[in-house]
Coordinates of C-alpha atoms and ligand atoms in Angstrom, one line a residue:
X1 CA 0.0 0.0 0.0
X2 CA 1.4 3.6 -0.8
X3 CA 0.4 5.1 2.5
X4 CA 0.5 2.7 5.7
X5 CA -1.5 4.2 9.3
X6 CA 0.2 2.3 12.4
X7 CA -1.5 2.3 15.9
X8 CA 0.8 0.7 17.7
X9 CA 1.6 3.5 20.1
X10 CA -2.1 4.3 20.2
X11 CA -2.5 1.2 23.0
X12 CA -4.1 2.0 26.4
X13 CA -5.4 5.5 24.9
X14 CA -7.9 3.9 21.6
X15 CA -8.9 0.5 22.3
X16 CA -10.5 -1.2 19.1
X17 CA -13.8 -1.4 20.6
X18 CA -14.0 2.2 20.5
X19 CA -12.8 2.5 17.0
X20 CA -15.5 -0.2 15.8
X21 CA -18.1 2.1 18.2
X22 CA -17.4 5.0 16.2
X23 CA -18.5 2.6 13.1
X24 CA -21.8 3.6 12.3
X25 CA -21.3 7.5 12.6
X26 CA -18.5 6.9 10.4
X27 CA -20.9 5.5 7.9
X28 CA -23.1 8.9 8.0
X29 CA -20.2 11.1 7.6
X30 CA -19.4 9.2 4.3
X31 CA -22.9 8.8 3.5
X32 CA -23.1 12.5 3.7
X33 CA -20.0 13.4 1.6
X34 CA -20.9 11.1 -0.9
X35 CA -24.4 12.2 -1.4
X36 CA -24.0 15.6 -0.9
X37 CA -26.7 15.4 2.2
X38 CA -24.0 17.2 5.0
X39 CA -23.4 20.5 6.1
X40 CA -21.7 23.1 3.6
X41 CA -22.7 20.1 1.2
X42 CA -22.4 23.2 -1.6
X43 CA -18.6 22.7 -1.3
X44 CA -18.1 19.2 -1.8
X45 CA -16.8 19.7 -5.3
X46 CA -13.3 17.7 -4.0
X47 CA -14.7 14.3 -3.6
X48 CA -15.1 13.0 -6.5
X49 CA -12.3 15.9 -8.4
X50 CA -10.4 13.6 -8.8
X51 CA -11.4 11.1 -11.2
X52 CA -13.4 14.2 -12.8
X53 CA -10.4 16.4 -13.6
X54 CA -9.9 15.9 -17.5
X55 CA -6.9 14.4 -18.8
X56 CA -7.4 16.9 -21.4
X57 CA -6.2 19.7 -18.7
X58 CA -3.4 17.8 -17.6
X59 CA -1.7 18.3 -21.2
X60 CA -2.8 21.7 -22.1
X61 CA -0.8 22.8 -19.0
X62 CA 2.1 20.5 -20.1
X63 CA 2.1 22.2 -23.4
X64 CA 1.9 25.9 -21.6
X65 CA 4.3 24.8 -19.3
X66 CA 6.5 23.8 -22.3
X67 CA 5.9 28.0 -23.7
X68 CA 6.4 29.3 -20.9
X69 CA 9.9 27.7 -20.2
X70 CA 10.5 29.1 -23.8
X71 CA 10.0 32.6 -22.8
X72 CA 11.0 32.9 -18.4
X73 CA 13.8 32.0 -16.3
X74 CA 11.5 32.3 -13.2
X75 CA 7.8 31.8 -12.2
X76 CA 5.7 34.7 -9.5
X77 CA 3.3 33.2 -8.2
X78 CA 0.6 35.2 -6.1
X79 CA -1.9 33.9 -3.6
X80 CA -2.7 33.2 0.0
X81 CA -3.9 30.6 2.2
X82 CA -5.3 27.9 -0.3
X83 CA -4.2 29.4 -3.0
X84 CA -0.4 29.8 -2.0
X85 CA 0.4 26.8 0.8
X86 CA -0.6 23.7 -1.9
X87 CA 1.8 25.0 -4.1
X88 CA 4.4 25.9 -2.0
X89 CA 4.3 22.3 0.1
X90 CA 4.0 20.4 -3.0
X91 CA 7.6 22.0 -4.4
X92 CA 9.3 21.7 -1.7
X93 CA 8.1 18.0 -0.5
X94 CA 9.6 17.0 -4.2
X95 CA 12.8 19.1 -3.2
X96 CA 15.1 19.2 -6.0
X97 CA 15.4 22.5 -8.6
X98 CA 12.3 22.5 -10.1
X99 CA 12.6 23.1 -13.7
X100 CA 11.6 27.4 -13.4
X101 CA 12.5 28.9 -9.9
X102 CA 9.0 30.1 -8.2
X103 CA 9.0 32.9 -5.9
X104 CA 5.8 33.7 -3.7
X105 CA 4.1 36.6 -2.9
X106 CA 0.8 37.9 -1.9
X107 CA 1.1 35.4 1.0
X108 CA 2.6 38.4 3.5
X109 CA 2.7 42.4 3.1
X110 CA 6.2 42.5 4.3
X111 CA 8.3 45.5 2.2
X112 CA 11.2 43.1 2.0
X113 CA 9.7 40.1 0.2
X114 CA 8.1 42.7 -2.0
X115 CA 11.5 44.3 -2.7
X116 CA 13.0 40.6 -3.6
X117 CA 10.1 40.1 -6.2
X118 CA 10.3 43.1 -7.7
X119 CA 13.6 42.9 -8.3
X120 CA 13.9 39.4 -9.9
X121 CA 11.2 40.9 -12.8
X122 CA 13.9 43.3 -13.1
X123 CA 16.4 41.2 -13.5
X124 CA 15.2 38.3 -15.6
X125 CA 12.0 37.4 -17.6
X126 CA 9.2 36.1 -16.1
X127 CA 5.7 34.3 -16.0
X128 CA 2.9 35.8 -13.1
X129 CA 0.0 33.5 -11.9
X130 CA -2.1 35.1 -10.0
X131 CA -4.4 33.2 -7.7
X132 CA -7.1 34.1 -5.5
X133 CA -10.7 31.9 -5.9
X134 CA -12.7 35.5 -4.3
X135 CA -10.7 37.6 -6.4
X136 CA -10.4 40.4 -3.5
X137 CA -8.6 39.0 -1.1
X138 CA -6.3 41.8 0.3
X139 CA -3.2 40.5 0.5
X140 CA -2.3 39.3 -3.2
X141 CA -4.8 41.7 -4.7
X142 CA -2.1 44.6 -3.2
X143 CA 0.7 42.2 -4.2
X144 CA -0.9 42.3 -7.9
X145 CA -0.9 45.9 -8.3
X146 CA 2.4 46.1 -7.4
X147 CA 4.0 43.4 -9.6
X148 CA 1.1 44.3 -12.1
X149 CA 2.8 47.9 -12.7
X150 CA 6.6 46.3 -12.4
X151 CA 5.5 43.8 -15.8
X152 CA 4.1 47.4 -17.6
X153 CA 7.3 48.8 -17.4
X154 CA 9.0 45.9 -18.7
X155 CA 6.7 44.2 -21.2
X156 CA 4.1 45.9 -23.4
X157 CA 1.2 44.2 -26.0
X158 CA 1.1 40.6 -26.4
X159 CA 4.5 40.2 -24.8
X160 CA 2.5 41.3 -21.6
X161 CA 0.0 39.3 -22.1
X162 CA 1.3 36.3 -22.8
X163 CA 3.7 36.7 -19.2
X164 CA 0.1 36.6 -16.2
X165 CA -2.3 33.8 -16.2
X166 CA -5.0 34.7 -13.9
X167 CA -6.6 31.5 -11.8
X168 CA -10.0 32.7 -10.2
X169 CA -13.8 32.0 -10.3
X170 CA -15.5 31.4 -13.4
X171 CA -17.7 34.9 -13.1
X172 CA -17.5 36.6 -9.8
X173 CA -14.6 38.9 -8.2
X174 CA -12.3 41.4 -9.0
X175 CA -9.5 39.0 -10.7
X176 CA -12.3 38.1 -13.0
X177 CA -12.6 42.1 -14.5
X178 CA -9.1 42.3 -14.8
X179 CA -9.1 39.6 -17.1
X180 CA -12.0 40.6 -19.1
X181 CA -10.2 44.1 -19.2
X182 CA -6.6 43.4 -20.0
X183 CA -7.5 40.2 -22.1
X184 CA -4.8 37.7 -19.7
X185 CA -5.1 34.2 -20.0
X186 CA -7.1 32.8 -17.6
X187 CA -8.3 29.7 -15.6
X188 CA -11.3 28.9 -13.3
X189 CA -11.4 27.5 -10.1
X190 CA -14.8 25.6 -9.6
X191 CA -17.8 27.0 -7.6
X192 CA -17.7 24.0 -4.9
X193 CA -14.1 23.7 -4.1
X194 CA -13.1 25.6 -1.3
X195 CA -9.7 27.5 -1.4
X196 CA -8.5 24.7 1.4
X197 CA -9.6 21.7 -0.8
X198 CA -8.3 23.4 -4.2
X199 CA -4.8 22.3 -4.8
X200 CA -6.2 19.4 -7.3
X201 CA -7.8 22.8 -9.2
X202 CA -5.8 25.2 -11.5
X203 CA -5.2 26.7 -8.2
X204 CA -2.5 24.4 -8.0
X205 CA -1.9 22.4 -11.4
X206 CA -0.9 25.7 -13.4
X207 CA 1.9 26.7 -11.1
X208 CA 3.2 23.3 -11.0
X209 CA 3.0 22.7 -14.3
X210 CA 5.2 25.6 -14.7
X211 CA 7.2 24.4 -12.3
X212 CA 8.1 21.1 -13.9
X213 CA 6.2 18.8 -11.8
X214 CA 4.9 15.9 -13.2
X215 CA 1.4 16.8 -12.6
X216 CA 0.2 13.8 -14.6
X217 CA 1.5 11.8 -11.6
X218 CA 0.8 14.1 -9.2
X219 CA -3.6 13.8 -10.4
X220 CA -3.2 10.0 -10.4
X221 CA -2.3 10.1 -6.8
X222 CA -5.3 12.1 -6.0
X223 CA -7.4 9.3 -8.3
X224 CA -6.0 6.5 -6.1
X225 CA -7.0 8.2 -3.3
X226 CA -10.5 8.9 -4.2
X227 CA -10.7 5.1 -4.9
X228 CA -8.7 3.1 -2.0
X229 CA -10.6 6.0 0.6
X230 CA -14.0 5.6 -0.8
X231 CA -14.6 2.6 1.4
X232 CA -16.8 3.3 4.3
X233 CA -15.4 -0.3 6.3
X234 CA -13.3 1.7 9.0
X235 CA -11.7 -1.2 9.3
X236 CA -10.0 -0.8 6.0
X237 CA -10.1 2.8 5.3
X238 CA -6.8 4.0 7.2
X239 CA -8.3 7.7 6.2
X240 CA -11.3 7.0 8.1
X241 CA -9.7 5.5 10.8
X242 CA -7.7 8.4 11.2
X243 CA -9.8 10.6 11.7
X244 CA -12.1 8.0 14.0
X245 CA -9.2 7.8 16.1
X246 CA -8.7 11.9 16.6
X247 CA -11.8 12.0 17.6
X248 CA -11.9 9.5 20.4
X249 CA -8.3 11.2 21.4
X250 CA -10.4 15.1 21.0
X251 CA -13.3 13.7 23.4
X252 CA -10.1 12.1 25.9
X253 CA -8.6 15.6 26.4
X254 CA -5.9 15.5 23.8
X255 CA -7.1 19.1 22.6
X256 CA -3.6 19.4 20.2
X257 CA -2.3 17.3 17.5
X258 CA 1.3 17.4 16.5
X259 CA 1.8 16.5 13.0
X260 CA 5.3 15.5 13.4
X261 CA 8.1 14.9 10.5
X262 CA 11.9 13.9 10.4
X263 CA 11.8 15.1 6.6
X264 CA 12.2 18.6 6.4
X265 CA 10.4 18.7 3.0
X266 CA 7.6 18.0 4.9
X267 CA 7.5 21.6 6.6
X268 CA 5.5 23.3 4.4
X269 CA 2.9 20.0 4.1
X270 CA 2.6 21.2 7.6
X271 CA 1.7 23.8 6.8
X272 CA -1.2 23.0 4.4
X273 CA -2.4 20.3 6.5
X274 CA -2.9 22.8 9.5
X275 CA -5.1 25.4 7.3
X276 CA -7.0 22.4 5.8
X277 CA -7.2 21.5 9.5
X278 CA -7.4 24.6 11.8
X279 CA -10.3 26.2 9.1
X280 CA -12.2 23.1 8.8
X281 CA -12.6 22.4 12.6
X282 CA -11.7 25.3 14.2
X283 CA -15.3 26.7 15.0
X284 CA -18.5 27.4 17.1
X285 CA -15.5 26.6 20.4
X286 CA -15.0 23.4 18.9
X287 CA -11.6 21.7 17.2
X288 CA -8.6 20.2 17.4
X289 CA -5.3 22.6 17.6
X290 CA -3.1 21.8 14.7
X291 CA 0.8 22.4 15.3
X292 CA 3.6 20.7 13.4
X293 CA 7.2 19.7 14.4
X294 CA 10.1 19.1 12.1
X295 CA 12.2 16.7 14.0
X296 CA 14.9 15.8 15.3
X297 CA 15.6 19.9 15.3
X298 CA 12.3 20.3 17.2
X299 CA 13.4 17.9 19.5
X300 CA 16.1 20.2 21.0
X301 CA 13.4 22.7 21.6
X302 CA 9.7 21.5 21.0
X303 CA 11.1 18.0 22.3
X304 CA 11.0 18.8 26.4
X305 CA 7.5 19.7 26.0
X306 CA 6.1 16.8 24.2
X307 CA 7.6 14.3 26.6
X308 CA 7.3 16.1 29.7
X309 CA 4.4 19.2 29.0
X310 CA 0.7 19.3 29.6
X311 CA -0.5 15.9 28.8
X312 CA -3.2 17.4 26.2
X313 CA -1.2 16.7 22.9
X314 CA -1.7 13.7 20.6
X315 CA 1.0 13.1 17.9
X316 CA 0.9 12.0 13.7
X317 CA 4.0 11.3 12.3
X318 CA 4.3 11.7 8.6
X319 CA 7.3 9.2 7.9
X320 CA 8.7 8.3 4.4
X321 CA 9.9 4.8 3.4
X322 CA 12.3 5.3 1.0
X323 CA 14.4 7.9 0.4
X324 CA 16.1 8.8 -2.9
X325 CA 20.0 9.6 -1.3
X326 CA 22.1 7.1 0.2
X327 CA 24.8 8.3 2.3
X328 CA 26.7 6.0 4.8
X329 CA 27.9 7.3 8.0
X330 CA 31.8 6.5 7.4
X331 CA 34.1 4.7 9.9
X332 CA 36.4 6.8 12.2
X333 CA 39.6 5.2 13.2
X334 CA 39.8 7.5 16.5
X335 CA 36.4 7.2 17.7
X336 CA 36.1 9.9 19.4
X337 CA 32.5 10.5 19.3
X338 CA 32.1 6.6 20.0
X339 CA 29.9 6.7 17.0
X340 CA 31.4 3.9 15.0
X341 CA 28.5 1.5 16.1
X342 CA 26.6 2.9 12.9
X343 CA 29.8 3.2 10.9
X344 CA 28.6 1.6 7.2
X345 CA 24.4 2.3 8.0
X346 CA 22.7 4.7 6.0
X347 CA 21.8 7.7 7.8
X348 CA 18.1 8.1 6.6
X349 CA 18.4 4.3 8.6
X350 CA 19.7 6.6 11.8
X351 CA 16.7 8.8 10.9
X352 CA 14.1 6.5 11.6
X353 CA 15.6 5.1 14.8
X354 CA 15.4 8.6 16.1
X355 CA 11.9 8.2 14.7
X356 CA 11.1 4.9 16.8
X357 CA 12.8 6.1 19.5
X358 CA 10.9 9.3 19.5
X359 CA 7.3 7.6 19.4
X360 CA 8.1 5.0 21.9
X361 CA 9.4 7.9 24.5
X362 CA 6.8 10.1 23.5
X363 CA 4.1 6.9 24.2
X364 CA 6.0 6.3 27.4
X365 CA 5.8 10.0 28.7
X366 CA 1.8 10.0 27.5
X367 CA 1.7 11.3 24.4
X368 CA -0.8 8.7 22.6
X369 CA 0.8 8.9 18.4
X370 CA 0.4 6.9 15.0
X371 CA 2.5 7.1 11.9
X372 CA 1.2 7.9 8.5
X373 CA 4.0 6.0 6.1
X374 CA 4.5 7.2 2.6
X375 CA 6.2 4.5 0.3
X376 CA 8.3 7.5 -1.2
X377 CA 8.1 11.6 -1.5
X378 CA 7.0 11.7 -5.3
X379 CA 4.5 13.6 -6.9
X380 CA 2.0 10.6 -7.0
X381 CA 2.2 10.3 -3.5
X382 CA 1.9 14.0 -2.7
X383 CA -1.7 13.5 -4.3
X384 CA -2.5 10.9 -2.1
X385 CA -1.5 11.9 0.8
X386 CA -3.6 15.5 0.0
X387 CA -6.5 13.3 -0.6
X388 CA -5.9 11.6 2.4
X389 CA -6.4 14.5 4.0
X390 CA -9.4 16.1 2.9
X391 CA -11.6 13.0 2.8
X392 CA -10.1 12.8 6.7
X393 CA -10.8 15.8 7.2
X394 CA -14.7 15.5 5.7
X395 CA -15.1 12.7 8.3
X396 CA -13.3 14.3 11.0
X397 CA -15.3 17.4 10.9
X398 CA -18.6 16.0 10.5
X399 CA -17.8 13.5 13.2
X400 CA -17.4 16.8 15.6
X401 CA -20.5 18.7 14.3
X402 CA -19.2 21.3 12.6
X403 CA -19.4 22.4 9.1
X404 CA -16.0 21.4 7.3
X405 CA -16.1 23.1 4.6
X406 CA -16.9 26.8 6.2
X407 CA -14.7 29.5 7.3
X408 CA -16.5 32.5 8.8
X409 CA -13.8 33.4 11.2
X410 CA -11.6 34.8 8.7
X411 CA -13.7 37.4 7.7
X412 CA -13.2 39.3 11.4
X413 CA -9.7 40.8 11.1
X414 CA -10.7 41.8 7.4
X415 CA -13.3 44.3 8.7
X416 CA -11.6 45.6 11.1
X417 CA -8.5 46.0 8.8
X418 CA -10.5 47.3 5.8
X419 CA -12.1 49.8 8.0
X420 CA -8.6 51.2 9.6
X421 CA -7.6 51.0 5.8
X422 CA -10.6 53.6 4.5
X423 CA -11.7 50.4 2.3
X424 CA -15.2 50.5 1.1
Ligands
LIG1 O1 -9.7 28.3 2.7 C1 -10.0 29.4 2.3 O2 -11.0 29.6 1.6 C2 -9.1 30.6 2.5 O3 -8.1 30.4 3.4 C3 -8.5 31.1 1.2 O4 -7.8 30.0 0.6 C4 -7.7 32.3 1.3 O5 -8.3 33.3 2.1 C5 -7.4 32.9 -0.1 O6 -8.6 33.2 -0.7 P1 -8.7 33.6 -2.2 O7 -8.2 32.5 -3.1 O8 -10.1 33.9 -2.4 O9 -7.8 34.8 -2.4

């Protein structure tokens, strides 16, 4: 199987009983996202994406992403939130140059980022996507205007043109004038797919097309996900079971999960998980507190408090099976570090001792945690593990009453900020 769930450290907290109890709500949840009879069952456009996302699409991007390596040395991409962190976590969890550099912005208002974008356009041609599904979010709308202006000094006509793709809604927002005004290329993000759930969209296939990434792969992933997760048996759905088992952990008192990685190309899936996460659950005083570790860094800081903090943490580990570099830890005549009892083993091997050791200490000093395995970190399993996700996180929030696929908190700091701004 290309993505493994272990329990074993899950003993004395979950008992199988209560997994199997959970059984028939689990059925409802699927039931629900299936048939579309759920809260916010409007945005449930993700479920079956998958297998609906036209092979047709996958090669026209190929074939842009061919042009556009014709004409740029380096890719802007503009966005926030859902339409930034998919992008960002898929690049980096492939590692490796990808085949156009990508720099980000809209994602922060900070003058230096701004400064570092605006002078790469000076210095070397580039391609702009700009993404934002409302098409007025703040952050890259300002960010557009900006970078907007920089490409009108540099490029004029069709050799503007041809450098910013818009990705937004088919009809509403202000993205979607600018296109109709200035005539740029443009993509649409579906109606039911929420900016969380959206990396399968344009949102995310036109960047990393651009980028190289073999985005072919990277949809079948998301097809095999929609197939092997589709079974409502939680005894052999491991998505379902994860999310069955936070859930018994949530009503317990673990209140915080640590999605933990010894892969530091994991960071920024981290980082996607906790929005899909945090804005799916986090509502009406209800959810589960996403955080994320990188290990073993975070275990020289992070690590005291895990093993020895306020027992109301639960822990995921996101491990990888195989990695692509093999480097052995060489023999030292000397000794001096008294390390030559791994002399000869690979060190991702030393990696996922630390790993063991880490779960079975962290089990030890109460911290109940399972281990999502991927078989390797490829763009086919990048899909999967993003389906994974969602679907886990469908179940998950339906299984605490909430509405998943909502997100009316975010809208608070943008009033107050648009009315310190003069915005109307
Ligand atoms: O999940 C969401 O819907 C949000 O976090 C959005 O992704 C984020 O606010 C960006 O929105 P937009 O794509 O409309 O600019």
């Amino acid at each position: 199987m290309a993505i493994r769930l272990t329990e074993e450290y899950l003993k004395s907290f979950v008992s199988s009983d209560e997994i199997s109890a959970l059984g028939p709500q689990v059925q409802k949840a699927h039931q629900d996202l299936h048939q579309k009879t759920g809260a916010g069952n409007d945005f449930l456009g993700w479920v079956d994406l998958p297998s609906k996302t036209p092979d047709a699409l996958v090669a026209e991007l190929t074939a842009l992403a061919r042009e556009v390596k014709g004409h740029s040395k380096a890719i802007i991409s503009i966005g926030i939130g859902g339409s930034y962190l998919g992008i960002r976590s898929t690049i980096e969890f492939l590692g490796g140059e990808p085949s156009l550099p990508v720099y980000y912005a809209g994602h922060n208002m900070a003058t230096s980022d701004m400064a570092r974008i605006l002078k790469v356009i000076s210095d070397v041609d580039v391609t702009v996507v700009v993404i934002s599904k409302s098409g007025t979010t703040t952050e890259p709308a300002l960010a557009f205007r900006l970078i907007d202006e920089a490409m009108r000094r540099k490029y004029k006509g069709e050799e503007l043109k041809k450098r910013i793709i818009c990705v937004t809604d088919e009809k509403k927002g202000a993205l979607r004038q600018i296109v109709s005004l200035e005539g740029y290329r443009s993509y649409v993000i579906p109606d039911d797919v929420g900016g969380r759930f959206s990396v399968l969209t344009p949102v995310g296939l036109v960047p990393l097309a651009l980028a190289g990434v073999d985005i072919k792969a990277f949809v079948d992933g998301f097809r095999a996900g929609e197939k092997e997760f589709a079974v409502p048996d939680l005894a052999k759905n491991p998505c379902y079971r994860y999310a069955a088992i936070r859930n018994i952990l949530h009503k317990k008192g673990k209140d915080i999960e640590m999605l933990a990685s010894f892969y530091p190309n994991v960071q920024y899936v981290a980082e996607w998980w906790k929005q899909l996460y945090g804005e799916s659950e986090g509502k009406n005083g209800k959810g589960i507190f996403p955080a994320s570790t990188i290990l073993s860094t975070d275990l020289h800081s992070m690590g005291q408090m895990m093993q020895d903090g306020k027992r109301n943490v639960f822990e995921t580990f996101l491990m990888i099976d195989e990695v692509e570099d093999k480097i052995a830890v060489p023999h030292q005549a000397a000794d001096t570090d008294k390390f030559n009892c791994v002399a000869g083993k690979d060190l991702d091997w030393v990696n996922k001792q630390a790993y063991k050791a880490t779960a079975d200490a962290h089990f030890e000093g109460g911290v109940p945690n399972m281990t999502l395995t991927l078989d390797r970190a490829d763009a086919f399993h990048i899909g999967l593990l993003y389906y994974f996700f969602e679907k886990g996180v469908g179940i998950s929030g339906y299984l605490l009453g909430v509405n998943p696929f909502d997100q009316p908190g975010v809208e608070a700091y943008k009033k107050k900020m648009f009315a310190l701004l003069g915005k109307k």
